[in-house]
Each structure stands twice: as structure tokens, then as C-alpha cells.
Amino acid sequence: MSEPLVKEYSNGEVTIVWKPDLCIHSGICLRGLPKVFNLKQRPWVQPEKANSDQIVALVRECPSKALSVKGVRFKEKDNSDVKVTLIPGGPILIKGGATVTERNHKQVHRETVAFCRCKRSRKFPYCDGTHAQPKED
Ligand code: SF4
Ligand code: FES
């Protein structure tokens, strides 16, 4: 079995470690620091285009841990009040507060949010209860 690909990019102060196999393509890095993370440039990661604090703060937001900073261990945030439940045959229910970034990049905070999994909701990506109705032929 071949070793997973790992690449490193340094600005002389901090070294970004990139594990492409873990990336879920959220685009958070591309939107957050577009001069550093840009698919149109080679290499696509150019850490010298931001200061080290900005880089560390951005890498912390990578949801998949495809990005990390060498020698930096991020303390996990305590989100134990947030409960995520997969409703059988229904939505993913999040209780306890979530900030959702919608398609237009607008951020909406909701105490309870239900994401549709059946893809039949008229309010997709939010559940509108359609999953409980019989499917039309
Ligand atoms: S933030 Fe992380 S998961 Fe999202 S695109 Fe960048 S590397 Fe991939
Ligand atoms: S899961 Fe409820 S409408 Fe899709």
C-alpha cells in the first residue's frame, strides 16, 4: 500500500502541512485566505502571502484536518451542548446552536436546525417534513 500524500509549505516561520486525501473540498481555505490558498497558482499554497497568525487561524477552521500547522496542536472546542441526531428516515437534527453558511455565503444562526437527507424538501437543504409523506410515482 502506498503512503498517503503529504506536502509542506513554509513561510519561514510556520509550516502548513497538507494531506489531500483528507480534504472534503469545503473551500474554507480558498475563501478565507485567497492569496495563500489559490487553485490557479503553483504551488496552490503560498504561505508567504499572509502573516503567520492569519495562517494559523485559518488552518484551525479546516473541517477535515487536511490542513495543519507543523508543531501546533489545536485545543478542541468544547461543544458538548450541541447535539447532532440522525433521525431514521428523516433529517439530521442539530440542537444547541449552529451557525449555517448558506449558498450566498450569508451566515444564519439557529438554535435548532434540521438538514434534509431525503432530498425531497421544498426548503432544501432544510427539512420541511416531506420525508414523512408517501413518495409520488
Ligand atoms: S479548508 Fe480543509 S477541507 Fe476545506 S478545502 Fe481547504 S483543505 Fe480542504
Ligand atoms: S429529510 Fe425531511 S424533507 Fe427531507
PDB file of C-alpha atoms and ligand atoms in Angstrom:
ATOM      1  CA  MET A   1       0.000   0.000   0.000  1.00  0.00           C
ATOM      2  CA  SER A   2       1.381   3.423  -0.906  1.00  0.00           C
ATOM      3  CA  GLU A   3       1.920   6.144   1.709  1.00  0.00           C
ATOM      4  CA  PRO A   4      -0.703   8.935   1.801  1.00  0.00           C
ATOM      5  CA  LEU A   5       0.452  12.130   0.088  1.00  0.00           C
ATOM      6  CA  VAL A   6       1.690  14.843   2.460  1.00  0.00           C
ATOM      7  CA  LYS A   7       3.002  18.218   1.285  1.00  0.00           C
ATOM      8  CA  GLU A   8       4.534  21.042   3.271  1.00  0.00           C
ATOM      9  CA  TYR A   9       4.627  24.783   2.578  1.00  0.00           C
ATOM     10  CA  SER A  10       6.585  27.213   4.776  1.00  0.00           C
ATOM     11  CA  ASN A  11       6.840  30.984   5.069  1.00  0.00           C
ATOM     12  CA  GLY A  12       9.996  30.625   7.163  1.00  0.00           C
ATOM     13  CA  GLU A  13       8.027  30.889  10.435  1.00  0.00           C
ATOM     14  CA  VAL A  14       5.204  28.390  10.142  1.00  0.00           C
ATOM     15  CA  THR A  15       4.853  25.289   8.001  1.00  0.00           C
ATOM     16  CA  ILE A  16       1.463  24.328   6.589  1.00  0.00           C
ATOM     17  CA  VAL A  17       1.019  20.561   6.230  1.00  0.00           C
ATOM     18  CA  TRP A  18      -1.430  19.462   3.525  1.00  0.00           C
ATOM     19  CA  LYS A  19      -2.950  15.962   3.326  1.00  0.00           C
ATOM     20  CA  PRO A  20      -5.063  15.948   0.150  1.00  0.00           C
ATOM     21  CA  ASP A  21      -6.635  12.557   0.897  1.00  0.00           C
ATOM     22  CA  LEU A  22      -8.463  14.099   3.882  1.00  0.00           C
ATOM     23  CA  CYS A  23      -9.798  17.183   2.078  1.00  0.00           C
ATOM     24  CA  ILE A  24     -13.605  17.374   1.795  1.00  0.00           C
ATOM     25  CA  HIS A  25     -13.438  20.412  -0.541  1.00  0.00           C
ATOM     26  CA  SER A  26     -15.308  22.787   1.746  1.00  0.00           C
ATOM     27  CA  GLY A  27     -13.472  25.730   0.141  1.00  0.00           C
ATOM     28  CA  ILE A  28     -12.995  27.382   3.545  1.00  0.00           C
ATOM     29  CA  CYS A  29      -9.256  27.837   2.919  1.00  0.00           C
ATOM     30  CA  LEU A  30      -9.831  29.269  -0.586  1.00  0.00           C
ATOM     31  CA  ARG A  31     -12.373  31.804   0.644  1.00  0.00           C
ATOM     32  CA  GLY A  32     -10.621  32.582   3.926  1.00  0.00           C
ATOM     33  CA  LEU A  33      -7.144  33.433   2.606  1.00  0.00           C
ATOM     34  CA  PRO A  34      -7.436  33.538  -1.193  1.00  0.00           C
ATOM     35  CA  LYS A  35      -3.907  34.848  -1.715  1.00  0.00           C
ATOM     36  CA  VAL A  36      -2.416  31.933   0.208  1.00  0.00           C
ATOM     37  CA  PHE A  37      -4.763  29.157  -0.943  1.00  0.00           C
ATOM     38  CA  ASN A  38      -5.498  29.535  -4.632  1.00  0.00           C
ATOM     39  CA  LEU A  39      -6.014  26.736  -7.140  1.00  0.00           C
ATOM     40  CA  LYS A  40      -4.899  28.995 -10.007  1.00  0.00           C
ATOM     41  CA  GLN A  41      -1.377  29.433  -8.644  1.00  0.00           C
ATOM     42  CA  ARG A  42       1.502  26.959  -8.398  1.00  0.00           C
ATOM     43  CA  PRO A  43       2.097  25.820  -5.792  1.00  0.00           C
ATOM     44  CA  TRP A  44      -1.525  26.281  -4.778  1.00  0.00           C
ATOM     45  CA  VAL A  45      -0.431  27.089  -1.175  1.00  0.00           C
ATOM     46  CA  GLN A  46       1.794  30.172  -0.813  1.00  0.00           C
ATOM     47  CA  PRO A  47       2.138  30.935   2.902  1.00  0.00           C
ATOM     48  CA  GLU A  48       4.438  33.914   2.370  1.00  0.00           C
ATOM     49  CA  LYS A  49       1.355  35.873   1.246  1.00  0.00           C
ATOM     50  CA  ALA A  50      -0.094  36.210   4.778  1.00  0.00           C
ATOM     51  CA  ASN A  51       1.266  36.568   8.269  1.00  0.00           C
ATOM     52  CA  SER A  52       1.678  33.545  10.487  1.00  0.00           C
ATOM     53  CA  ASP A  53      -1.208  34.442  12.843  1.00  0.00           C
ATOM     54  CA  GLN A  54      -3.623  34.640   9.906  1.00  0.00           C
ATOM     55  CA  ILE A  55      -2.403  31.281   8.633  1.00  0.00           C
ATOM     56  CA  VAL A  56      -2.748  29.527  11.999  1.00  0.00           C
ATOM     57  CA  ALA A  57      -6.263  30.994  12.489  1.00  0.00           C
ATOM     58  CA  LEU A  58      -7.344  29.826   9.018  1.00  0.00           C
ATOM     59  CA  VAL A  59      -5.867  26.338   9.310  1.00  0.00           C
ATOM     60  CA  ARG A  60      -7.760  25.889  12.575  1.00  0.00           C
ATOM     61  CA  GLU A  61     -11.019  26.257  10.597  1.00  0.00           C
ATOM     62  CA  CYS A  62     -10.242  23.407   8.180  1.00  0.00           C
ATOM     63  CA  PRO A  63     -13.085  20.970   8.958  1.00  0.00           C
ATOM     64  CA  SER A  64     -11.359  17.811   7.758  1.00  0.00           C
ATOM     65  CA  LYS A  65      -7.884  18.393   9.259  1.00  0.00           C
ATOM     66  CA  ALA A  66      -6.455  18.116   5.746  1.00  0.00           C
ATOM     67  CA  LEU A  67      -4.583  21.266   6.741  1.00  0.00           C
ATOM     68  CA  SER A  68      -2.480  21.530   9.861  1.00  0.00           C
ATOM     69  CA  VAL A  69       0.435  23.603  11.083  1.00  0.00           C
ATOM     70  CA  LYS A  70       3.605  21.738  11.951  1.00  0.00           C
ATOM     71  CA  GLY A  71       4.152  21.646  15.707  1.00  0.00           C
ATOM     72  CA  VAL A  72       0.795  23.290  16.537  1.00  0.00           C
ATOM     73  CA  ARG A  73      -1.855  21.279  18.393  1.00  0.00           C
ATOM     74  CA  PHE A  74      -5.255  22.919  18.346  1.00  0.00           C
ATOM     75  CA  LYS A  75      -7.303  22.505  21.509  1.00  0.00           C
ATOM     76  CA  GLU A  76     -10.680  21.031  20.601  1.00  0.00           C
ATOM     77  CA  LYS A  77     -13.520  23.468  21.260  1.00  0.00           C
ATOM     78  CA  ASP A  78     -15.958  22.217  23.913  1.00  0.00           C
ATOM     79  CA  ASN A  79     -19.243  21.954  22.012  1.00  0.00           C
ATOM     80  CA  SER A  80     -20.796  19.359  24.292  1.00  0.00           C
ATOM     81  CA  ASP A  81     -24.071  21.330  24.438  1.00  0.00           C
ATOM     82  CA  VAL A  82     -24.537  20.782  20.715  1.00  0.00           C
ATOM     83  CA  LYS A  83     -26.362  17.537  19.938  1.00  0.00           C
ATOM     84  CA  VAL A  84     -26.484  16.013  16.460  1.00  0.00           C
ATOM     85  CA  THR A  85     -29.065  13.295  15.802  1.00  0.00           C
ATOM     86  CA  LEU A  86     -29.707  11.266  12.643  1.00  0.00           C
ATOM     87  CA  ILE A  87     -33.492  10.830  12.556  1.00  0.00           C
ATOM     88  CA  PRO A  88     -34.253   7.434  10.938  1.00  0.00           C
ATOM     89  CA  GLY A  89     -35.777   8.116   7.521  1.00  0.00           C
ATOM     90  CA  GLY A  90     -35.629  11.838   8.265  1.00  0.00           C
ATOM     91  CA  PRO A  91     -33.278  14.758   8.714  1.00  0.00           C
ATOM     92  CA  ILE A  92     -30.041  15.395  10.549  1.00  0.00           C
ATOM     93  CA  LEU A  93     -31.162  17.327  13.599  1.00  0.00           C
ATOM     94  CA  ILE A  94     -28.791  19.749  15.318  1.00  0.00           C
ATOM     95  CA  LYS A  95     -29.821  21.163  18.680  1.00  0.00           C
ATOM     96  CA  GLY A  96     -27.884  23.583  20.839  1.00  0.00           C
ATOM     97  CA  GLY A  97     -26.988  26.189  18.259  1.00  0.00           C
ATOM     98  CA  ALA A  98     -25.365  26.185  14.850  1.00  0.00           C
ATOM     99  CA  THR A  99     -24.211  28.910  12.501  1.00  0.00           C
ATOM    100  CA  VAL A 100     -25.077  27.856   8.970  1.00  0.00           C
ATOM    101  CA  THR A 101     -23.314  29.390   5.982  1.00  0.00           C
ATOM    102  CA  GLU A 102     -25.873  29.338   3.206  1.00  0.00           C
ATOM    103  CA  ARG A 103     -25.212  29.221  -0.554  1.00  0.00           C
ATOM    104  CA  ASN A 104     -24.973  33.009  -0.849  1.00  0.00           C
ATOM    105  CA  HIS A 105     -22.370  32.922   1.979  1.00  0.00           C
ATOM    106  CA  LYS A 106     -24.936  34.516   4.309  1.00  0.00           C
ATOM    107  CA  GLN A 107     -24.464  33.221   7.864  1.00  0.00           C
ATOM    108  CA  VAL A 108     -27.598  32.320   9.809  1.00  0.00           C
ATOM    109  CA  HIS A 109     -27.577  31.285  13.454  1.00  0.00           C
ATOM    110  CA  ARG A 110     -30.213  28.785  14.538  1.00  0.00           C
ATOM    111  CA  GLU A 111     -30.733  27.173  17.920  1.00  0.00           C
ATOM    112  CA  THR A 112     -32.230  24.108  16.202  1.00  0.00           C
ATOM    113  CA  VAL A 113     -31.699  23.154  12.592  1.00  0.00           C
ATOM    114  CA  ALA A 114     -32.816  20.089  10.597  1.00  0.00           C
ATOM    115  CA  PHE A 115     -30.974  19.276   7.376  1.00  0.00           C
ATOM    116  CA  CYS A 116     -32.889  17.250   4.799  1.00  0.00           C
ATOM    117  CA  ARG A 117     -31.395  13.880   3.854  1.00  0.00           C
ATOM    118  CA  CYS A 118     -34.179  12.652   1.547  1.00  0.00           C
ATOM    119  CA  LYS A 119     -33.588  15.485  -0.979  1.00  0.00           C
ATOM    120  CA  ARG A 120     -37.363  15.974  -1.398  1.00  0.00           C
ATOM    121  CA  SER A 121     -37.721  19.058   0.786  1.00  0.00           C
ATOM    122  CA  ARG A 122     -39.060  22.208  -0.884  1.00  0.00           C
ATOM    123  CA  LYS A 123     -36.823  24.144   1.506  1.00  0.00           C
ATOM    124  CA  PHE A 124     -33.689  22.107   0.780  1.00  0.00           C
ATOM    125  CA  PRO A 125     -31.162  21.916   2.436  1.00  0.00           C
ATOM    126  CA  TYR A 126     -33.564  22.294   5.345  1.00  0.00           C
ATOM    127  CA  CYS A 127     -36.126  19.613   6.151  1.00  0.00           C
ATOM    128  CA  ASP A 128     -39.771  20.615   5.661  1.00  0.00           C
ATOM    129  CA  GLY A 129     -41.346  17.308   6.725  1.00  0.00           C
ATOM    130  CA  THR A 130     -41.802  15.952   3.203  1.00  0.00           C
ATOM    131  CA  HIS A 131     -39.821  12.820   4.149  1.00  0.00           C
ATOM    132  CA  ALA A 132     -42.829  11.667   6.186  1.00  0.00           C
ATOM    133  CA  GLN A 133     -45.156  11.796   3.159  1.00  0.00           C
ATOM    134  CA  PRO A 134     -45.506   8.891   0.718  1.00  0.00           C
ATOM    135  CA  LYS A 135     -43.407   9.232  -2.456  1.00  0.00           C
ATOM    136  CA  GLU A 136     -45.296  10.167  -5.610  1.00  0.00           C
ATOM    137  CA  ASP A 137     -44.845   7.825  -8.603  1.00  0.00           C
TER     138      ASP A 137
HETATM  139  S1  SF4 B   1     -10.439  24.017   4.356  1.00  0.00           S
HETATM  140 FE1  SF4 B   1      -9.618  21.953   4.539  1.00  0.00          FE
HETATM  141  S2  SF4 B   1     -11.264  20.597   3.863  1.00  0.00           S
HETATM  142 FE2  SF4 B   1     -11.777  22.659   3.145  1.00  0.00          FE
HETATM  143  S3  SF4 B   1     -10.933  22.779   1.062  1.00  0.00           S
HETATM  144 FE3  SF4 B   1      -9.373  23.592   2.429  1.00  0.00          FE
HETATM  145  S4  SF4 B   1      -8.108  21.824   2.906  1.00  0.00           S
HETATM  146 FE4  SF4 B   1      -9.990  21.014   2.070  1.00  0.00          FE
HETATM  147  S1  FES B   2     -35.487  14.738   5.481  1.00  0.00           S
HETATM  148 FE1  FES B   2     -37.241  15.923   5.897  1.00  0.00          FE
HETATM  149  S2  FES B   2     -37.857  16.644   3.986  1.00  0.00           S
HETATM  150 FE2  FES B   2     -36.084  15.513   3.558  1.00  0.00          FE
END
